[in-house]
Amino acid sequence: MTPDRVIDARGMRCPWPALRLARAMREAGEGMRLLILADDPIAPGEIAALADHHGWTVRPADQDHAFIVTK
């Protein structure tokens, strides 16, 4: 599945990847899929917590340090 939008947060330290994801998800319509690239070791936990809080779905993408988030 092709994402509707890509967020490149590589090289950013937390909380910036999660903040960029939150902003993009606020702008995203229902059912949109976003690909976030985040290589900070803390990012997967931050992304998962944010998604859990908002009821979004997160799954690993086919590449390293990448996640698909669905609203």
Short mmCIF file of C-alpha atoms in Angstrom, two decimals:
data_model
loop_
_atom_site.label_atom_id
_atom_site.label_comp_id
_atom_site.label_asym_id
_atom_site.label_seq_id
_atom_site.Cartn_x
_atom_site.Cartn_y
_atom_site.Cartn_z
CA MET A 1 0.00 0.00 0.00
CA THR A 2 1.27 3.41 -0.92
CA PRO A 3 1.09 6.02 1.86
CA ASP A 4 -0.87 9.21 1.30
CA ARG A 5 1.95 11.28 2.80
CA VAL A 6 5.56 10.79 3.92
CA ILE A 7 7.03 12.46 6.99
CA ASP A 8 10.82 12.39 7.02
CA ALA A 9 11.91 12.87 10.63
CA ARG A 10 15.28 11.14 10.24
CA GLY A 11 18.00 12.88 12.21
CA MET A 12 15.47 14.50 14.54
CA ARG A 13 15.53 13.72 18.24
CA CYS A 14 12.37 13.02 20.18
CA PRO A 15 9.93 14.56 20.70
CA TRP A 16 10.20 16.09 17.19
CA PRO A 17 9.22 12.97 15.18
CA ALA A 18 6.09 12.51 17.31
CA LEU A 19 5.25 16.22 17.08
CA ARG A 20 5.59 16.18 13.28
CA LEU A 21 3.39 13.08 13.14
CA ALA A 22 0.76 14.67 15.38
CA ARG A 23 0.62 17.76 13.18
CA ALA A 24 0.35 15.72 9.98
CA MET A 25 -2.39 13.54 11.47
CA ARG A 26 -4.40 16.62 12.51
CA GLU A 27 -4.31 17.72 8.87
CA ALA A 28 -5.03 14.22 7.51
CA GLY A 29 -8.48 13.01 6.60
CA GLU A 30 -10.07 9.88 8.03
CA GLY A 31 -8.54 6.69 6.65
CA MET A 32 -5.34 8.36 5.42
CA ARG A 33 -2.06 6.46 5.70
CA LEU A 34 1.11 8.30 6.65
CA LEU A 35 4.63 6.91 6.42
CA ILE A 36 6.95 8.30 9.07
CA LEU A 37 10.70 7.81 8.85
CA ALA A 38 12.30 8.26 12.27
CA ASP A 39 15.70 6.93 13.29
CA ASP A 40 15.84 8.14 16.89
CA PRO A 41 15.87 4.99 19.07
CA ILE A 42 13.12 6.46 21.28
CA ALA A 43 10.82 7.28 18.33
CA PRO A 44 9.05 3.89 18.04
CA GLY A 45 7.84 4.13 21.64
CA GLU A 46 6.80 7.76 21.27
CA ILE A 47 4.95 7.06 18.03
CA ALA A 48 3.19 4.04 19.55
CA ALA A 49 2.13 6.01 22.64
CA LEU A 50 0.82 8.89 20.52
CA ALA A 51 -1.08 6.53 18.25
CA ASP A 52 -2.55 4.66 21.21
CA HIS A 53 -3.70 7.92 22.77
CA HIS A 54 -5.50 8.97 19.57
CA GLY A 55 -6.74 5.56 18.44
CA TRP A 56 -4.54 5.42 15.34
CA THR A 57 -3.10 2.20 13.96
CA VAL A 58 0.69 1.81 13.69
CA ARG A 59 2.57 -0.94 11.91
CA PRO A 60 6.17 -1.30 10.78
CA ALA A 61 6.85 -0.37 7.16
CA ASP A 62 8.99 -2.43 4.79
CA GLN A 63 12.08 -0.32 5.47
CA ASP A 64 14.19 0.32 8.56
CA HIS A 65 13.08 3.05 10.92
CA ALA A 66 9.76 3.48 9.13
CA PHE A 67 6.17 3.13 10.30
CA ILE A 68 2.77 3.34 8.64
CA VAL A 69 0.21 5.25 10.73
CA THR A 70 -3.47 5.14 9.81
CA LYS A 71 -6.10 7.48 11.15
#
